[in-house]
Amino acid sequence: MIGTSLTAMIEVSRRIVETAGEGIWTLDERRKTVFANARMAEMLGATAEALGMVCAEDVVSEHERPGFVERLQRTLRG
């Protein structure tokens, strides 16, 4: 019974994240995409699958890259 409830809650959570109006982008310690919802991919002008092939800083323009990398490193440090 608990397993079924947990499975249902995970499915509901997955649907919320996938259909959110906000961009959600999860990166690993190497700054590679673990997950990007459709809205995040749209915001970046890519597909979620394409985001999984690049480092996060490769998605932003050269002009924005230094600040982006700095903010990303601060976020990863917690």
Short mmCIF file of N, CA and C in Angstrom, two decimals, residues 10-76:
data_model
loop_
_atom_site.label_atom_id
_atom_site.label_comp_id
_atom_site.label_asym_id
_atom_site.label_seq_id
_atom_site.Cartn_x
_atom_site.Cartn_y
_atom_site.Cartn_z
N ILE A 10 5.23 10.21 -6.64
CA ILE A 10 6.35 10.47 -7.54
C ILE A 10 5.83 10.85 -8.92
N GLU A 11 4.82 10.15 -9.39
CA GLU A 11 4.24 10.44 -10.70
C GLU A 11 3.61 11.83 -10.73
N VAL A 12 2.90 12.20 -9.69
CA VAL A 12 2.29 13.53 -9.61
C VAL A 12 3.39 14.59 -9.60
N SER A 13 4.43 14.37 -8.81
CA SER A 13 5.55 15.32 -8.75
C SER A 13 6.22 15.46 -10.11
N ARG A 14 6.43 14.36 -10.78
CA ARG A 14 7.05 14.39 -12.11
C ARG A 14 6.20 15.21 -13.08
N ARG A 15 4.89 15.01 -13.05
CA ARG A 15 4.01 15.76 -13.95
C ARG A 15 4.02 17.26 -13.64
N ILE A 16 4.06 17.60 -12.36
CA ILE A 16 4.12 19.01 -11.97
C ILE A 16 5.38 19.65 -12.52
N VAL A 17 6.51 19.00 -12.34
CA VAL A 17 7.79 19.55 -12.79
C VAL A 17 7.82 19.65 -14.31
N GLU A 18 7.35 18.63 -14.99
CA GLU A 18 7.40 18.62 -16.45
C GLU A 18 6.48 19.66 -17.08
N THR A 19 5.39 20.02 -16.41
CA THR A 19 4.44 20.96 -16.98
C THR A 19 4.50 22.34 -16.33
N ALA A 20 5.46 22.57 -15.47
CA ALA A 20 5.59 23.86 -14.77
C ALA A 20 5.80 24.99 -15.77
N GLY A 21 5.26 26.14 -15.43
CA GLY A 21 5.45 27.32 -16.25
C GLY A 21 6.82 27.93 -16.06
N GLU A 22 7.54 27.50 -15.05
CA GLU A 22 8.89 27.98 -14.77
C GLU A 22 9.90 26.97 -15.31
N GLY A 23 11.05 27.48 -15.69
CA GLY A 23 12.12 26.59 -16.14
C GLY A 23 12.77 25.90 -14.96
N ILE A 24 12.95 24.61 -15.06
CA ILE A 24 13.61 23.83 -14.02
C ILE A 24 14.77 23.09 -14.68
N TRP A 25 15.97 23.32 -14.14
CA TRP A 25 17.19 22.77 -14.73
C TRP A 25 18.04 22.21 -13.62
N THR A 26 18.30 20.94 -13.62
CA THR A 26 19.12 20.29 -12.62
C THR A 26 20.43 19.88 -13.25
N LEU A 27 21.54 20.26 -12.59
CA LEU A 27 22.88 19.98 -13.10
C LEU A 27 23.63 19.10 -12.12
N ASP A 28 24.59 18.35 -12.63
CA ASP A 28 25.46 17.58 -11.72
C ASP A 28 26.71 18.40 -11.40
N GLU A 29 27.63 17.81 -10.67
CA GLU A 29 28.82 18.55 -10.24
C GLU A 29 29.74 18.93 -11.41
N ARG A 30 29.57 18.30 -12.56
CA ARG A 30 30.35 18.66 -13.75
C ARG A 30 29.63 19.69 -14.61
N ARG A 31 28.51 20.18 -14.10
CA ARG A 31 27.65 21.15 -14.78
C ARG A 31 26.98 20.58 -16.03
N LYS A 32 26.80 19.27 -16.05
CA LYS A 32 26.05 18.61 -17.12
C LYS A 32 24.59 18.49 -16.69
N THR A 33 23.70 18.53 -17.65
CA THR A 33 22.28 18.46 -17.36
C THR A 33 21.89 17.07 -16.88
N VAL A 34 21.23 17.05 -15.74
CA VAL A 34 20.62 15.82 -15.23
C VAL A 34 19.16 15.81 -15.67
N PHE A 35 18.53 16.99 -15.60
CA PHE A 35 17.13 17.12 -16.00
C PHE A 35 16.86 18.56 -16.40
N ALA A 36 16.09 18.74 -17.44
CA ALA A 36 15.56 20.06 -17.81
C ALA A 36 14.13 19.85 -18.27
N ASN A 37 13.22 20.64 -17.70
CA ASN A 37 11.85 20.49 -18.16
C ASN A 37 11.67 21.22 -19.49
N ALA A 38 10.53 21.03 -20.11
CA ALA A 38 10.29 21.60 -21.43
C ALA A 38 10.37 23.11 -21.41
N ARG A 39 9.89 23.75 -20.34
CA ARG A 39 9.93 25.21 -20.26
C ARG A 39 11.37 25.73 -20.22
N MET A 40 12.24 25.06 -19.47
CA MET A 40 13.64 25.49 -19.41
C MET A 40 14.28 25.35 -20.78
N ALA A 41 14.04 24.25 -21.43
CA ALA A 41 14.60 24.05 -22.78
C ALA A 41 14.10 25.14 -23.72
N GLU A 42 12.83 25.46 -23.64
CA GLU A 42 12.27 26.51 -24.48
C GLU A 42 12.94 27.85 -24.19
N MET A 43 13.14 28.16 -22.91
CA MET A 43 13.78 29.41 -22.51
C MET A 43 15.20 29.52 -23.07
N LEU A 44 15.87 28.39 -23.18
CA LEU A 44 17.24 28.36 -23.67
C LEU A 44 17.34 28.14 -25.17
N GLY A 45 16.20 27.96 -25.82
CA GLY A 45 16.19 27.76 -27.26
C GLY A 45 16.75 26.41 -27.68
N ALA A 46 16.50 25.40 -26.87
CA ALA A 46 17.03 24.07 -27.14
C ALA A 46 15.96 23.03 -26.82
N THR A 47 16.30 21.78 -27.00
CA THR A 47 15.43 20.70 -26.54
C THR A 47 16.04 20.16 -25.25
N ALA A 48 15.21 19.54 -24.44
CA ALA A 48 15.72 18.95 -23.20
C ALA A 48 16.81 17.93 -23.51
N GLU A 49 16.65 17.19 -24.58
CA GLU A 49 17.65 16.18 -24.95
C GLU A 49 18.97 16.85 -25.33
N ALA A 50 18.90 17.95 -26.05
CA ALA A 50 20.13 18.65 -26.46
C ALA A 50 20.86 19.22 -25.25
N LEU A 51 20.11 19.66 -24.24
CA LEU A 51 20.76 20.20 -23.04
C LEU A 51 21.58 19.14 -22.33
N GLY A 52 21.19 17.89 -22.46
CA GLY A 52 21.92 16.82 -21.81
C GLY A 52 23.28 16.54 -22.44
N MET A 53 23.54 17.14 -23.58
CA MET A 53 24.78 16.89 -24.31
C MET A 53 25.86 17.94 -24.07
N VAL A 54 25.54 19.02 -23.34
CA VAL A 54 26.48 20.12 -23.19
C VAL A 54 26.65 20.51 -21.73
N CYS A 55 27.74 21.22 -21.46
CA CYS A 55 27.92 21.83 -20.14
C CYS A 55 27.01 23.05 -20.08
N ALA A 56 26.57 23.39 -18.90
CA ALA A 56 25.64 24.49 -18.71
C ALA A 56 26.16 25.79 -19.32
N GLU A 57 27.44 26.10 -19.10
CA GLU A 57 27.94 27.38 -19.60
C GLU A 57 28.00 27.45 -21.12
N ASP A 58 27.95 26.31 -21.79
CA ASP A 58 27.96 26.31 -23.25
C ASP A 58 26.63 26.79 -23.84
N VAL A 59 25.61 26.87 -23.00
CA VAL A 59 24.29 27.26 -23.47
C VAL A 59 24.11 28.78 -23.46
N VAL A 60 24.87 29.48 -22.63
CA VAL A 60 24.74 30.93 -22.54
C VAL A 60 25.75 31.61 -23.47
N SER A 61 25.47 32.86 -23.80
CA SER A 61 26.35 33.59 -24.70
C SER A 61 27.70 33.85 -24.05
N GLU A 62 28.71 34.11 -24.87
CA GLU A 62 30.05 34.40 -24.35
C GLU A 62 30.03 35.60 -23.42
N HIS A 63 29.23 36.59 -23.75
CA HIS A 63 29.12 37.81 -22.95
C HIS A 63 28.57 37.50 -21.55
N GLU A 64 27.61 36.59 -21.46
CA GLU A 64 26.98 36.25 -20.18
C GLU A 64 27.73 35.17 -19.40
N ARG A 65 28.62 34.48 -20.06
CA ARG A 65 29.27 33.30 -19.48
C ARG A 65 30.00 33.55 -18.15
N PRO A 66 30.85 34.56 -18.02
CA PRO A 66 31.57 34.72 -16.75
C PRO A 66 30.65 34.86 -15.54
N GLY A 67 29.66 35.71 -15.64
CA GLY A 67 28.71 35.89 -14.54
C GLY A 67 27.89 34.65 -14.28
N PHE A 68 27.52 33.98 -15.35
CA PHE A 68 26.73 32.76 -15.22
C PHE A 68 27.52 31.69 -14.47
N VAL A 69 28.77 31.49 -14.86
CA VAL A 69 29.60 30.47 -14.22
C VAL A 69 29.81 30.81 -12.76
N GLU A 70 30.03 32.08 -12.45
CA GLU A 70 30.21 32.49 -11.06
C GLU A 70 28.96 32.20 -10.23
N ARG A 71 27.79 32.57 -10.74
CA ARG A 71 26.54 32.29 -10.02
C ARG A 71 26.30 30.79 -9.87
N LEU A 72 26.62 30.05 -10.89
CA LEU A 72 26.46 28.61 -10.85
C LEU A 72 27.36 27.98 -9.80
N GLN A 73 28.60 28.43 -9.73
CA GLN A 73 29.52 27.90 -8.73
C GLN A 73 29.06 28.22 -7.31
N ARG A 74 28.54 29.43 -7.09
CA ARG A 74 28.00 29.80 -5.78
C ARG A 74 26.82 28.90 -5.42
N THR A 75 25.97 28.65 -6.40
CA THR A 75 24.81 27.78 -6.16
C THR A 75 25.24 26.37 -5.80
N LEU A 76 26.23 25.85 -6.52
CA LEU A 76 26.70 24.49 -6.26
C LEU A 76 27.37 24.37 -4.90
#
